[in-house]
XYZ file of C-alpha atoms in Angstrom:
377
model
C 17.614 3.851 3.050
C 15.173 1.582 1.294
C 11.621 2.705 0.538
C 9.909 1.300 3.646
C 12.513 2.961 5.876
C 12.322 6.275 4.012
C 8.545 6.326 4.499
C 9.100 6.398 8.259
C 12.235 8.527 8.631
C 12.780 11.023 5.790
C 11.923 14.562 6.886
C 11.451 13.471 10.488
C 13.834 13.092 13.389
C 13.550 12.894 17.160
C 12.547 16.314 18.495
C 15.649 17.674 20.236
C 13.737 19.888 22.681
C 11.493 17.127 24.077
C 12.812 13.796 22.829
C 9.475 13.139 21.100
C 9.720 10.419 18.447
C 6.577 11.580 16.628
C 7.112 14.780 14.650
C 5.532 17.838 16.326
C 2.576 19.634 14.793
C 3.515 23.286 14.256
C 0.355 25.382 14.022
C 2.011 28.775 14.492
C 1.311 31.218 11.689
C 4.393 33.344 12.389
C 7.980 32.780 13.557
C 10.371 34.875 15.648
C 13.074 37.004 14.074
C 16.592 37.063 15.427
C 18.175 40.181 16.938
C 19.552 41.091 13.522
C 16.125 40.763 11.874
C 16.872 37.411 10.261
C 14.937 34.182 10.679
C 17.305 31.671 12.303
C 14.687 28.908 12.112
C 14.350 29.355 8.348
C 10.631 30.080 8.734
C 8.961 33.481 8.591
C 5.232 33.065 7.962
C 3.332 29.821 7.574
C 2.025 30.637 4.085
C 5.662 30.896 2.987
C 6.906 27.870 4.932
C 5.988 25.765 7.913
C 8.103 23.113 9.680
C 5.418 20.421 9.473
C 4.629 21.145 5.830
C 8.334 21.256 5.004
C 8.779 17.795 6.527
C 5.919 16.424 4.418
C 7.343 18.022 1.285
C 10.789 16.552 2.025
C 9.356 13.107 2.646
C 7.324 13.035 -0.571
C 10.231 14.323 -2.634
C 12.414 11.521 -1.314
C 9.811 8.810 -1.895
C 9.236 9.947 -5.482
C 12.946 10.356 -6.173
C 12.609 14.097 -6.745
C 14.286 17.203 -5.388
C 11.395 19.355 -4.169
C 7.850 18.780 -3.013
C 5.310 21.608 -3.143
C 2.225 20.913 -1.007
C -1.202 22.393 -1.722
C -4.571 22.461 0.026
C -6.005 19.656 -2.124
C -5.250 17.461 -5.082
C -7.289 19.754 -7.325
C -5.299 22.763 -6.112
C -2.112 20.928 -7.085
C -3.534 20.034 -10.510
C -4.681 23.604 -11.156
C -1.250 24.913 -10.146
C 0.531 22.641 -12.624
C -1.793 23.701 -15.431
C -1.163 27.358 -14.574
C 2.593 26.890 -14.226
C 3.268 25.030 -17.453
C 5.096 26.839 -20.280
C 3.092 29.481 -22.090
C 2.500 27.473 -25.277
C -0.990 27.133 -23.830
C -1.787 23.681 -25.200
C -2.282 20.605 -23.034
C -2.597 17.041 -24.320
C -4.324 14.811 -21.794
C -6.177 11.468 -21.619
C -9.777 11.191 -22.793
C -10.310 9.065 -19.669
C -9.160 11.894 -17.411
C -10.310 12.334 -13.812
C -13.712 14.008 -13.935
C -12.548 16.782 -11.613
C -10.210 17.981 -14.368
C -13.096 18.031 -16.842
C -15.025 20.199 -14.397
C -12.002 22.454 -13.823
C -11.706 23.002 -17.580
C -15.428 23.526 -18.101
C -16.277 25.686 -15.113
C -13.222 27.911 -14.474
C -10.964 30.255 -16.404
C -8.451 27.417 -16.839
C -10.561 26.157 -19.733
C -10.535 29.561 -21.396
C -6.821 30.184 -20.956
C -5.494 26.964 -22.434
C -6.356 24.566 -25.233
C -7.031 21.024 -24.039
C -6.703 18.068 -26.394
C -8.088 14.765 -25.020
C -6.861 11.562 -26.682
C -6.563 7.846 -25.981
C -2.996 7.760 -24.678
C -2.726 4.002 -24.959
C -2.084 4.607 -28.676
C 1.393 6.151 -28.850
C 0.912 7.232 -32.467
C -2.027 9.385 -31.343
C 0.126 10.987 -28.667
C 2.852 11.715 -31.212
C 0.393 13.215 -33.690
C -1.259 15.340 -30.992
C 1.957 16.935 -29.736
C 3.319 17.493 -33.252
C 0.087 18.956 -34.627
C 0.615 22.284 -32.798
C 3.165 23.584 -30.276
C 2.309 21.845 -27.003
C 3.384 22.895 -23.523
C 2.253 19.957 -21.415
C 1.389 16.271 -21.721
C -0.695 15.040 -18.775
C -0.913 11.362 -17.845
C -3.048 9.317 -15.448
C -2.021 5.716 -15.044
C -3.918 3.731 -13.963
C -6.724 6.041 -15.045
C -9.954 7.048 -13.357
C -12.364 5.258 -13.694
C -11.493 2.997 -16.644
C -8.237 1.731 -15.078
C -6.288 2.204 -18.304
C -2.499 1.891 -18.204
C -0.290 4.061 -20.418
C 3.427 3.854 -21.177
C 5.012 6.595 -19.061
C 8.552 6.301 -20.449
C 7.441 6.274 -24.087
C 5.057 9.215 -23.678
C 7.686 11.225 -21.784
C 10.088 10.696 -24.673
C 7.464 11.771 -27.228
C 6.634 14.862 -25.173
C 10.264 15.864 -24.769
C 11.008 15.403 -28.475
C 8.183 17.869 -29.150
C 9.472 20.359 -26.559
C 6.669 19.665 -24.076
C 6.764 18.792 -20.382
C 5.374 15.474 -19.190
C 3.457 15.245 -15.885
C 1.978 12.139 -14.236
C -0.861 11.962 -11.742
C 0.459 9.182 -9.491
C -2.370 9.285 -6.943
C -3.626 5.762 -7.591
C -0.280 3.991 -7.795
C 1.637 6.045 -5.193
C 5.462 5.965 -5.105
C 5.175 2.597 -3.363
C 4.157 1.049 -6.709
C 5.327 3.448 -9.421
C 8.004 6.148 -9.781
C 7.258 8.326 -12.819
C 10.289 10.600 -12.351
C 12.530 7.579 -12.872
C 10.701 7.022 -16.177
C 11.319 10.557 -17.431
C 8.428 12.628 -16.057
C 8.985 16.311 -15.318
C 6.627 16.309 -12.322
C 4.447 13.980 -10.296
C 1.102 15.034 -8.823
C -0.782 13.483 -5.897
C -4.045 13.949 -4.168
C -2.545 13.151 -0.768
C -6.125 12.908 0.486
C -6.172 9.378 -0.904
C -3.516 6.701 -0.294
C -0.874 9.037 1.145
C -3.093 10.018 4.084
C -4.724 6.623 3.932
C -7.482 7.118 6.512
C -10.077 9.364 4.808
C -9.509 12.107 7.387
C -7.324 14.772 5.735
C -7.052 16.773 2.517
C -3.925 17.910 0.687
C -2.206 17.756 -2.666
C 1.436 17.759 -3.621
C 3.620 18.143 -6.689
C 7.106 16.630 -6.739
C 9.665 17.880 -9.245
C 13.196 16.697 -10.098
C 16.319 18.854 -10.082
C 16.425 21.774 -12.542
C 12.695 21.543 -13.233
C 11.213 24.613 -14.986
C 8.050 24.015 -12.944
C 9.671 24.330 -9.506
C 9.832 28.122 -9.148
C 6.418 28.852 -10.753
C 4.732 26.248 -8.547
C 6.346 27.636 -5.416
C 5.181 31.150 -6.328
C 1.610 29.942 -6.933
C 1.703 28.150 -3.590
C 3.032 31.216 -1.781
C 1.265 34.128 -3.460
C -2.086 32.498 -4.222
C -2.147 30.992 -0.752
C -3.391 27.512 -1.597
C -1.068 25.877 0.910
C -1.583 22.610 2.722
C -2.549 23.148 6.363
C -0.038 22.001 9.014
C -2.473 19.526 10.582
C -3.212 17.914 7.209
C 0.534 17.652 6.557
C 0.994 16.044 9.974
C -1.733 13.525 9.171
C -0.129 12.862 5.780
C 3.216 12.200 7.478
C 1.466 9.804 9.837
C -0.054 8.052 6.834
C 3.271 7.793 5.007
C 4.699 5.637 7.781
C 2.322 2.814 6.899
C 2.030 3.493 3.146
C 4.241 0.562 2.037
C 2.453 -2.042 4.143
C -0.974 -0.597 3.377
C -0.336 -0.675 -0.361
C 0.733 -4.301 -0.185
C -2.505 -5.143 1.612
C -4.633 -3.080 -0.799
C -3.010 -4.774 -3.792
C -3.372 -8.292 -2.408
C -7.051 -7.806 -1.606
C -7.813 -6.030 -4.896
C -6.403 -8.913 -6.924
C -8.542 -11.406 -4.993
C -11.629 -9.249 -5.464
C -10.934 -8.822 -9.185
C -10.494 -12.564 -9.657
C -13.741 -13.284 -7.791
C -15.704 -10.687 -9.762
C -14.370 -12.044 -13.058
C -16.107 -15.340 -12.234
C -19.459 -13.761 -11.350
C -22.298 -14.413 -13.831
C -23.593 -10.932 -13.021
C -20.416 -9.104 -14.125
C -19.814 -8.242 -17.753
C -16.215 -7.012 -17.404
C -13.609 -6.433 -14.695
C -11.091 -3.627 -15.247
C -7.959 -4.347 -13.239
C -4.384 -4.582 -14.602
C -3.540 -7.409 -12.212
C -5.693 -9.779 -14.273
C -3.639 -11.569 -16.914
C -6.187 -10.843 -19.658
C -6.414 -7.119 -18.898
C -5.129 -5.006 -21.845
C -2.780 -3.113 -19.520
C -1.398 -6.118 -17.672
C 1.978 -6.477 -19.413
C 2.713 -2.745 -19.335
C 1.666 -2.416 -15.696
C 3.900 -5.360 -14.812
C 6.840 -3.474 -16.348
C 6.340 -0.033 -14.812
C 4.610 -0.893 -11.515
C 5.761 -3.133 -8.680
C 2.155 -4.248 -8.037
C -1.228 -3.509 -9.592
C -2.907 -1.195 -7.099
C -5.990 -1.162 -4.931
C -8.444 0.327 -7.449
C -10.662 -1.572 -9.846
C -13.840 -1.048 -11.821
C -16.371 -3.590 -12.992
C -19.338 -3.451 -15.347
C -22.530 -5.049 -14.062
C -24.725 -6.898 -16.544
C -27.993 -5.067 -17.008
C -26.498 -1.582 -17.196
C -27.156 1.304 -14.867
C -30.306 -0.031 -13.155
C -28.592 -3.293 -12.197
C -25.386 -1.526 -11.092
C -27.271 0.972 -8.934
C -29.346 -1.788 -7.383
C -26.285 -3.903 -6.585
C -24.512 -0.940 -4.997
C -27.581 -0.298 -2.871
C -27.535 -3.856 -1.494
C -23.970 -3.706 -0.193
C -23.667 -4.065 3.580
C -19.912 -3.863 4.253
C -18.586 -1.914 1.275
C -19.462 1.768 1.743
C -21.171 3.692 -1.038
C -19.135 6.906 -0.996
C -16.863 9.162 -3.018
C -13.059 9.048 -2.723
C -10.579 6.223 -2.407
C -7.404 5.029 -0.746
C -8.662 4.737 2.818
C -9.064 1.803 5.160
C -12.729 1.278 4.234
C -13.715 -0.306 0.932
C -15.664 2.289 -1.076
C -17.782 1.935 -4.199
C -19.358 4.471 -6.520
C -21.480 4.529 -9.663
C -19.427 7.023 -11.628
C -21.859 7.774 -14.476
C -24.544 9.068 -12.112
C -22.005 11.043 -10.081
C -20.390 12.652 -13.114
C -23.576 13.417 -15.024
C -24.277 13.602 -18.784
C -20.651 14.239 -19.742
C -19.386 11.082 -18.038
C -17.423 8.663 -20.196
C -18.082 5.797 -17.772
C -20.441 3.036 -18.958
C -23.807 2.977 -17.231
C -23.109 -0.366 -15.618
C -19.701 0.584 -14.241
C -18.973 0.619 -10.525
C -15.601 1.981 -9.384
C -14.208 0.401 -6.260
C -11.466 1.277 -3.812
C -10.553 -1.979 -2.090
C -9.871 -1.271 1.567
C -8.081 -3.085 4.346
C -10.897 -5.356 5.486
C -10.429 -9.108 5.120
C -10.519 -9.804 1.380
C -13.014 -12.629 1.682
C -15.430 -10.423 3.620
C -15.293 -7.880 0.792
C -15.889 -10.616 -1.781
C -18.793 -12.106 0.161
C -20.493 -8.712 0.319
C -20.048 -8.082 -3.399
C -21.313 -11.538 -4.349
C -24.483 -11.246 -2.277
C -25.179 -7.771 -3.660
C -24.658 -8.888 -7.255
C -26.715 -12.031 -6.808
C -29.665 -9.876 -5.862
C -29.326 -8.013 -9.150
C -30.421 -11.142 -10.989
C -33.671 -11.545 -9.025
């Protein structure tokens, strides 16, 4: 089956007991034993396994080209599990433009005390090579495109560098989704998603998932963290994620089409200093993104002339685009990342990060243009 068909069918079949086409939601926490004490359904207790969660895990594994999916309660729970599960060398090389939630995880929990974290600019492959060779390294973490600077890094090349140094390579594929990018095919040892975003697609559920290929050293440790630490994705959230997967391919095409139009319009605005979007031909990541992605995604950032005051004022004048955290839903969302992240933010003061939704592209553009025009008053 091709990708669009897999998104609808993998892990799901017509319910034999009722004929229902939509997969049932199984909320039961426990499952009946057989007369001999076994579990003929394959399920014992919902923390260990659940039919709805299992279907979601199967579907995501298939879409990413992996063998197993391990679903968690949130994207951050999935990230924390990977950091805990990686080999005990205790050293993690990761991007200096990492998702701010990871910075907070390192700073505010025991994760930061248990492992050494080395942030670098991963666009420079020589810096990646030096970092992993400097000391024994267990894990190389990638985000591409990155949050919020929309940087693109070479997955295949970094995977090769990591493997030559005896490290595992993991990619956060939340922004691209398997509809646009397949890191396992490029050599990654695991793929991580905040399914809350594009996978669910409607801003109404929360889950995370890690997909691993065959013979992955991360598979068993991740499954044990999921089971014994109890950070499992809830059945209803998995059901919503499965609903979202059915439209993921068509939604991503719409997000990408609109985002490119918005980026092109913003690049012509006299009130915008810079547009960060790999779909633009002059973007530093354009050529690489064109090689490893099938389209350029629905996320962009732009820097408003006049710095933070002008960016905050423009965001406040928006009427259609919603000023809110998160991304990947039907609504276009915008956020001033520096003020959200605080003093440790690496985002420029004038930067606004935008998730381009499924509204008519011209309506989104019109709203942005009127809001920016006011910033010059």
